[in-house]
Structure formats: structure tokens, C-alpha cells
Amino acid sequence: LGAARRRPRRQRKGRPGGKEKKVTETSLDDVTDDALVLAFDEGTLPPGEFHHRHHVRTVWLLFERHPSLEVLARFSAGLRRLAAAGGKPGLYHETITWAYVLLVNERRAEAGAESWTAFAARNPDLLAWKPSVLETRYHGEETLWSDRARATFLLPDRPTA
């Protein structure tokens, strides 16, 4: 990860008066950046609505606000909380979580400052879930879906081209 860099936080206008609306049964595609991060931090995301693209967007937003190691720790802890709150603590997968955090960090550094929309358009492979970029480019299926990969971060085992 190298030295932790703090990028200047981009402000996104929220609701008048500075208070963010609570995220409820609405599409997470329609909430502000601040509302999404707040709902993630507080564990108040609507059940079944926090899809893969929202995971990637949340990681991207955390990098707007925090250095690399803090993003890794916050996002991992937040996913564990959400899985436990949903009654599925075994859903958390450390290799997938860390790999996506590290890939988002790497791809952000390649382009410099850009909006979420530009980042998403430039990195459609990070937003695809089935098959995921981890399966097609970095990890063999047997490795990625192993109990060991779920419990601890494993480095890629596919040869690079």
C-alpha cells in the first residue's frame, strides 16, 4: 500500500440544512455520497440492497476521506458488522474484501482525481460480480472459494499475462 496519502475530500451537496436523509427502502444508487457512507458506518443499510456495485462505490468514497490502511480496516469491519446484523456472519470473505479495496486503491492512483462516475465508467470490470475480476484475472476458483480465502487474505494464484 505504500505511504498512506490523504486526498482532499470532495464535498457533495447534501440536503439543505446540512442534515443527511437516512437511507431507507430506496435504491442506494440514488443516495448522496455522505448518506451512503453514513449508512454503511452505522450499519443501517436496507437489507438486501447493498449490492456489489455499492460495495465498490463505498470503498471509493472511503478513499476520498481516509488513508489506505484506514479504508481497509473500516471497510472490513463494516462488512463484518453488516453480515452479523443480517444474521449471516459467515458471509464475510476476507480475500474478496481486501482484494477489491486494494484494486480500487490501485485504479484510483492510475487516474488521479476523478469523479465516482468517471471511475465507474473506466473500471467496469470492478463493478461486475459474476464472473468477478478476481475469478477471471487473479484467483483460481478453487482458491477463491476456499475456507482459507474466506478467513484470511490470499495473494493471487493465477499467472499474469
Coordinates of N, CA and C in Angstrom, one line a residue:
L1 N 0.8 -1.2 0.0 CA 0.0 0.0 0.0 C 0.8 1.3 0.0
G2 N 2.1 1.1 0.4 CA 3.0 2.3 0.4 C 2.5 3.3 1.5
A3 N 3.1 4.5 1.4 CA 2.8 5.5 2.4 C 1.3 5.9 2.2
A4 N 0.6 6.1 3.4 CA -0.8 6.5 3.3 C -0.9 7.9 2.9
R5 N -1.6 8.2 1.9 CA -1.8 9.5 1.4 C -3.3 9.9 1.7
R6 N -3.4 11.1 2.1 CA -4.8 11.6 2.3 C -5.1 12.6 1.2
R7 N -6.2 12.2 0.5 CA -6.6 13.1 -0.6 C -7.6 14.1 -0.1
P8 N -7.6 15.3 -0.7 CA -8.6 16.3 -0.2 C -10.0 15.7 -0.4
R9 N -10.8 15.9 0.6 CA -12.2 15.5 0.5 C -13.0 16.3 -0.4
R10 N -13.7 15.7 -1.4 CA -14.6 16.4 -2.3 C -15.9 16.6 -1.6
Q11 N -16.4 17.7 -1.6 CA -17.7 17.9 -0.9 C -18.8 17.6 -1.9
R12 N -19.8 16.9 -1.5 CA -21.0 16.7 -2.3 C -22.2 17.3 -1.5
K13 N -22.9 18.0 -2.2 CA -24.1 18.7 -1.6 C -25.1 17.7 -1.1
G14 N -25.4 17.9 0.2 CA -26.5 17.0 0.8 C -27.8 17.8 0.8
R15 N -28.6 17.5 1.8 CA -29.8 18.2 1.9 C -29.6 19.6 2.5
P16 N -30.5 20.5 2.2 CA -30.4 21.8 2.8 C -30.4 21.7 4.3
G17 N -29.6 22.5 5.0 CA -29.5 22.5 6.4 C -28.4 21.6 6.9
G18 N -27.8 20.9 6.0 CA -26.6 20.0 6.4 C -27.0 18.7 6.9
K19 N -28.2 18.3 7.1 CA -28.6 17.0 7.6 C -28.9 16.0 6.5
E20 N -28.2 14.9 6.6 CA -28.4 13.9 5.6 C -29.7 13.1 5.9
K21 N -30.4 12.8 4.8 CA -31.6 11.9 5.0 C -31.2 10.5 5.3
K22 N -31.8 9.8 6.2 CA -31.5 8.4 6.5 C -31.8 7.6 5.2
V23 N -30.9 6.6 5.0 CA -31.2 5.7 3.9 C -32.2 4.7 4.4
T24 N -33.3 4.6 3.6 CA -34.4 3.7 3.9 C -34.6 2.8 2.7
E25 N -35.7 2.3 2.5 CA -36.0 1.3 1.4 C -36.0 2.1 0.1
T26 N -34.9 2.5 -0.3 CA -34.7 3.2 -1.6 C -33.5 2.7 -2.3
S27 N -33.4 2.9 -3.6 CA -32.2 2.4 -4.3 C -31.0 3.2 -3.8
L28 N -29.9 2.4 -3.4 CA -28.7 3.0 -3.0 C -28.0 3.8 -4.1
D29 N -28.4 3.6 -5.3 CA -27.9 4.3 -6.5 C -28.3 5.8 -6.4
D30 N -29.4 6.1 -5.7 CA -30.0 7.4 -5.6 C -29.6 8.2 -4.4
V31 N -28.8 7.7 -3.5 CA -28.4 8.4 -2.2 C -27.1 9.2 -2.5
T32 N -27.0 10.2 -1.7 CA -25.7 11.0 -1.8 C -24.6 10.2 -1.2
D33 N -23.4 10.7 -1.6 CA -22.2 10.0 -1.1 C -22.1 10.0 0.5
D34 N -22.4 11.1 1.1 CA -22.4 11.2 2.5 C -23.4 10.3 3.2
A35 N -24.6 10.2 2.6 CA -25.6 9.3 3.1 C -25.2 7.8 3.0
L36 N -24.6 7.5 1.9 CA -24.2 6.1 1.8 C -23.1 5.7 2.8
V37 N -22.1 6.6 3.0 CA -21.0 6.3 3.9 C -21.6 6.3 5.3
L38 N -22.5 7.2 5.7 CA -23.1 7.2 7.0 C -23.9 5.9 7.3
A39 N -24.7 5.5 6.3 CA -25.5 4.3 6.5 C -24.6 3.1 6.6
F40 N -23.5 3.1 5.8 CA -22.5 2.0 6.0 C -21.9 1.9 7.3
D41 N -21.4 3.1 7.8 CA -20.7 3.2 9.1 C -21.7 2.8 10.2
E42 N -23.0 3.2 10.1 CA -23.9 3.0 11.2 C -24.6 1.6 11.1
G43 N -24.3 0.9 10.0 CA -24.9 -0.4 9.8 C -26.4 -0.3 9.5
T44 N -26.9 0.8 8.9 CA -28.3 1.0 8.7 C -28.7 0.8 7.2
L45 N -27.9 0.1 6.4 CA -28.3 -0.1 5.0 C -29.5 -1.0 4.9
P46 N -30.4 -0.7 4.0 CA -31.6 -1.6 3.8 C -31.2 -3.0 3.5
P47 N -31.7 -4.0 4.2 CA -31.4 -5.4 3.9 C -31.6 -5.7 2.5
G48 N -30.6 -6.4 1.9 CA -30.7 -6.9 0.5 C -30.5 -5.8 -0.5
E49 N -30.1 -4.6 -0.1 CA -29.9 -3.5 -1.1 C -28.5 -3.1 -1.3
F50 N -27.6 -3.7 -0.5 CA -26.2 -3.3 -0.6 C -25.5 -4.3 -1.5
H51 N -25.6 -4.0 -2.8 CA -25.1 -4.9 -3.8 C -23.6 -4.6 -4.1
H52 N -23.0 -5.4 -4.9 CA -21.5 -5.3 -5.2 C -21.1 -3.9 -5.7
R53 N -21.9 -3.3 -6.6 CA -21.5 -2.0 -7.1 C -21.5 -1.0 -5.9
H54 N -22.4 -1.2 -4.9 CA -22.4 -0.3 -3.8 C -21.2 -0.5 -2.9
H55 N -20.8 -1.7 -2.8 CA -19.5 -2.0 -2.1 C -18.4 -1.2 -2.7
V56 N -18.2 -1.3 -4.0 CA -17.1 -0.7 -4.7 C -17.3 0.8 -4.5
R57 N -18.5 1.4 -4.7 CA -18.7 2.8 -4.5 C -18.3 3.3 -3.1
T58 N -18.7 2.5 -2.1 CA -18.4 2.8 -0.7 C -16.9 2.8 -0.5
V59 N -16.2 1.8 -1.0 CA -14.7 1.8 -0.9 C -14.1 3.1 -1.5
W60 N -14.6 3.4 -2.7 CA -14.1 4.6 -3.5 C -14.3 5.8 -2.6
L61 N -15.5 5.9 -2.0 CA -15.8 7.1 -1.1 C -15.0 7.1 0.1
L62 N -14.7 6.0 0.7 CA -13.8 6.0 1.9 C -12.4 6.4 1.5
F63 N -11.9 6.1 0.3 CA -10.6 6.6 -0.1 C -10.6 8.1 -0.4
E64 N -11.8 8.7 -0.6 CA -11.9 10.1 -0.7 C -11.7 10.8 0.7
R65 N -11.9 10.0 1.7 CA -11.9 10.6 3.1 C -10.8 10.1 4.0
H66 N -10.2 9.0 3.7 CA -9.2 8.3 4.6 C -8.0 7.7 3.9
P67 N -6.9 7.6 4.6 CA -5.7 6.9 4.0 C -6.0 5.4 3.9
S68 N -5.2 4.8 3.1 CA -5.4 3.4 2.6 C -5.6 2.4 3.8
L69 N -4.7 2.3 4.7 CA -4.9 1.3 5.8 C -6.2 1.5 6.6
E70 N -6.6 2.8 6.8 CA -7.8 3.0 7.5 C -9.0 2.6 6.7
V71 N -8.9 2.8 5.3 CA -10.0 2.3 4.5 C -10.1 0.8 4.6
L72 N -9.0 0.1 4.5 CA -9.0 -1.4 4.6 C -9.7 -1.8 5.9
A73 N -9.3 -1.2 7.0 CA -9.8 -1.6 8.3 C -11.3 -1.2 8.5
R74 N -11.6 0.0 8.1 CA -13.0 0.4 8.2 C -14.0 -0.4 7.4
F75 N -13.6 -0.7 6.1 CA -14.5 -1.4 5.2 C -14.6 -2.8 5.7
S76 N -13.5 -3.5 6.0 CA -13.6 -4.9 6.5 C -14.5 -4.9 7.8
A77 N -14.3 -4.1 8.7 CA -15.1 -4.1 9.9 C -16.6 -3.8 9.6
G78 N -16.8 -2.9 8.7 CA -18.2 -2.5 8.4 C -18.9 -3.7 7.7
L79 N -18.2 -4.4 6.8 CA -18.8 -5.6 6.2 C -19.1 -6.7 7.2
R80 N -18.2 -6.9 8.1 CA -18.4 -7.9 9.2 C -19.7 -7.5 10.0
R81 N -19.8 -6.3 10.3 CA -20.9 -5.8 11.1 C -22.2 -6.0 10.3
L82 N -22.2 -5.7 9.1 CA -23.4 -5.9 8.2 C -23.8 -7.3 8.1
A83 N -22.8 -8.2 7.9 CA -23.1 -9.6 7.8 C -23.7 -10.2 9.1
A84 N -23.1 -9.8 10.2 CA -23.6 -10.2 11.5 C -25.0 -9.7 11.8
A85 N -25.2 -8.4 11.5 CA -26.5 -7.8 11.7 C -27.6 -8.5 10.8
G86 N -27.2 -9.0 9.7 CA -28.1 -9.7 8.8 C -28.3 -11.2 9.1
G87 N -27.6 -11.6 10.2 CA -27.7 -13.0 10.7 C -26.8 -14.0 9.9
K88 N -25.9 -13.4 9.1 CA -25.0 -14.2 8.3 C -23.5 -13.9 8.5
P89 N -23.0 -14.1 9.7 CA -21.6 -13.7 9.9 C -20.6 -14.4 9.0
G90 N -20.9 -15.6 8.5 CA -20.1 -16.3 7.6 C -20.0 -15.8 6.2
L91 N -20.8 -14.8 5.9 CA -20.9 -14.2 4.6 C -19.6 -13.4 4.3
Y92 N -19.0 -12.8 5.3 CA -17.8 -12.0 5.1 C -16.7 -12.9 4.5
H93 N -16.0 -12.4 3.5 CA -15.0 -13.1 2.8 C -13.7 -12.2 2.7
E94 N -12.7 -12.5 3.4 CA -11.6 -11.6 3.6 C -10.8 -11.4 2.3
T95 N -10.5 -12.4 1.5 CA -9.8 -12.3 0.3 C -10.5 -11.4 -0.7
I96 N -11.8 -11.6 -0.9 CA -12.6 -10.7 -1.8 C -12.6 -9.3 -1.3
T97 N -12.8 -9.1 0.0 CA -12.9 -7.8 0.5 C -11.6 -7.0 0.4
W98 N -10.5 -7.6 0.8 CA -9.2 -6.9 0.7 C -8.8 -6.7 -0.7
A99 N -9.0 -7.7 -1.6 CA -8.6 -7.6 -3.0 C -9.3 -6.4 -3.7
Y100 N -10.6 -6.3 -3.4 CA -11.4 -5.2 -4.0 C -10.9 -3.8 -3.5
V101 N -10.6 -3.7 -2.2 CA -10.1 -2.5 -1.6 C -8.8 -2.1 -2.3
L102 N -7.9 -3.1 -2.4 CA -6.6 -2.9 -3.0 C -6.7 -2.5 -4.5
L103 N -7.6 -3.2 -5.2 CA -7.8 -2.8 -6.6 C -8.4 -1.4 -6.8
V104 N -9.3 -1.1 -6.0 CA -9.9 0.3 -6.1 C -8.8 1.3 -5.8
N105 N -7.9 1.1 -4.8 CA -6.8 2.0 -4.5 C -5.9 2.1 -5.7
E106 N -5.5 0.9 -6.2 CA -4.6 0.9 -7.4 C -5.2 1.7 -8.6
R107 N -6.4 1.4 -8.9 CA -7.1 2.1 -10.1 C -7.3 3.6 -9.8
R108 N -7.5 4.0 -8.6 CA -7.7 5.4 -8.3 C -6.3 6.1 -8.6
A109 N -5.3 5.5 -8.2 CA -3.9 6.1 -8.3 C -3.5 6.2 -9.8
E110 N -4.0 5.3 -10.6 CA -3.7 5.3 -12.0 C -4.2 6.6 -12.7
A111 N -5.4 7.0 -12.3 CA -6.1 8.1 -13.0 C -5.9 9.5 -12.3
G112 N -5.6 9.5 -11.0 CA -5.6 10.8 -10.3 C -7.0 11.1 -9.9
A113 N -7.2 12.4 -9.7 CA -8.5 12.8 -9.2 C -9.6 12.7 -10.3
E114 N -10.7 12.0 -10.0 CA -11.8 11.8 -10.9 C -13.0 11.6 -10.1
S115 N -14.2 11.8 -10.7 CA -15.5 11.5 -10.0 C -15.7 10.1 -9.9
W116 N -16.7 9.7 -9.1 CA -17.1 8.3 -9.0 C -17.7 7.8 -10.4
T117 N -18.4 8.7 -11.0 CA -19.0 8.3 -12.3 C -17.9 8.0 -13.3
A118 N -16.9 8.8 -13.4 CA -15.7 8.6 -14.3 C -15.0 7.3 -13.9
F119 N -14.8 7.1 -12.6 CA -14.1 5.9 -12.1 C -14.9 4.7 -12.5
A120 N -16.2 4.7 -12.3 CA -17.0 3.5 -12.6 C -17.0 3.3 -14.1
A121 N -17.1 4.3 -14.9 CA -17.1 4.1 -16.4 C -15.7 3.6 -16.9
R122 N -14.7 3.9 -16.2 CA -13.3 3.5 -16.6 C -13.0 2.1 -16.1
N123 N -13.7 1.6 -15.1 CA -13.4 0.3 -14.5 C -14.7 -0.6 -14.4
P124 N -15.3 -0.9 -15.5 CA -16.5 -1.8 -15.5 C -16.2 -3.2 -14.9
D125 N -14.9 -3.6 -15.1 CA -14.6 -4.9 -14.6 C -14.7 -5.0 -13.0
L126 N -14.5 -3.9 -12.3 CA -14.6 -3.9 -10.9 C -16.0 -3.9 -10.4
L127 N -16.9 -3.5 -11.3 CA -18.3 -3.5 -10.9 C -19.1 -4.8 -11.3
A128 N -18.5 -5.6 -12.1 CA -19.1 -6.9 -12.5 C -18.9 -7.9 -11.4
W129 N -20.0 -8.6 -11.0 CA -19.9 -9.5 -9.9 C -19.8 -11.0 -10.4
K130 N -20.5 -11.4 -11.4 CA -20.5 -12.7 -11.9 C -20.3 -12.8 -13.4
P131 N -19.1 -13.2 -13.8 CA -18.0 -13.5 -13.0 C -17.2 -12.2 -12.6
S132 N -16.6 -12.3 -11.4 CA -15.8 -11.2 -10.9 C -14.4 -11.1 -11.5
V133 N -13.9 -9.9 -11.5 CA -12.5 -9.8 -12.0 C -11.5 -10.6 -11.2
L134 N -11.9 -10.9 -9.9 CA -11.0 -11.8 -9.1 C -11.0 -13.2 -9.7
E135 N -12.1 -13.7 -10.2 CA -12.2 -15.0 -10.7 C -11.5 -15.1 -12.1
T136 N -11.7 -14.1 -12.9 CA -11.3 -14.1 -14.3 C -9.8 -13.8 -14.4
R137 N -9.3 -13.0 -13.5 CA -7.9 -12.5 -13.7 C -6.9 -12.8 -12.6
Y138 N -7.4 -13.0 -11.3 CA -6.4 -13.1 -10.2 C -6.4 -14.5 -9.5
H139 N -7.6 -15.1 -9.3 CA -7.6 -16.3 -8.4 C -8.3 -17.4 -9.2
G140 N -7.8 -18.6 -8.9 CA -8.5 -19.8 -9.4 C -9.7 -20.0 -8.6
E141 N -10.7 -20.6 -9.2 CA -12.0 -20.8 -8.5 C -11.8 -21.6 -7.2
E142 N -11.1 -22.6 -7.2 CA -10.9 -23.4 -6.0 C -10.2 -22.6 -4.9
T143 N -9.3 -21.8 -5.2 CA -8.6 -21.0 -4.2 C -9.5 -19.9 -3.7
L144 N -10.2 -19.2 -4.6 CA -11.0 -18.1 -4.1 C -12.2 -18.5 -3.2
W145 N -12.8 -19.6 -3.5 CA -13.9 -20.1 -2.8 C -13.6 -21.0 -1.6
S146 N -12.3 -21.1 -1.3 CA -11.9 -22.0 -0.2 C -12.2 -21.3 1.2
D147 N -12.3 -22.2 2.2 CA -12.5 -21.6 3.6 C -11.3 -20.8 4.0
R148 N -10.1 -21.2 3.5 CA -8.9 -20.4 3.8 C -9.0 -19.0 3.3
A149 N -9.4 -18.8 2.0 CA -9.6 -17.5 1.4 C -10.7 -16.7 2.1
R150 N -11.7 -17.3 2.6 CA -12.7 -16.6 3.3 C -12.2 -16.1 4.6
A151 N -11.3 -16.8 5.3 CA -10.9 -16.4 6.6 C -9.7 -15.5 6.6
T152 N -8.8 -15.6 5.6 CA -7.6 -14.7 5.5 C -7.3 -14.3 4.1
F153 N -6.7 -13.2 3.9 CA -6.4 -12.7 2.6 C -5.3 -13.6 1.9
L154 N -5.6 -14.0 0.7 CA -4.7 -14.8 -0.1 C -4.2 -14.0 -1.3
L155 N -3.0 -14.0 -1.6 CA -2.5 -13.4 -2.8 C -3.0 -14.1 -4.0
P156 N -3.0 -13.4 -5.2 CA -3.5 -14.1 -6.4 C -2.6 -15.3 -6.7
D157 N -3.3 -16.3 -7.3 CA -2.6 -17.5 -7.7 C -2.7 -17.8 -9.2
R158 N -3.3 -16.9 -9.9 CA -3.3 -17.1 -11.4 C -2.0 -16.5 -12.0
P159 N -1.4 -17.1 -13.0 CA -0.3 -16.5 -13.6 C -0.7 -15.2 -14.4
T160 N 0.1 -14.2 -14.3 CA -0.3 -12.9 -15.0 C 0.3 -13.0 -16.5
A161 N -0.5 -12.4 -17.3 CA -0.1 -12.4 -18.7 C 1.0 -11.4 -19.1

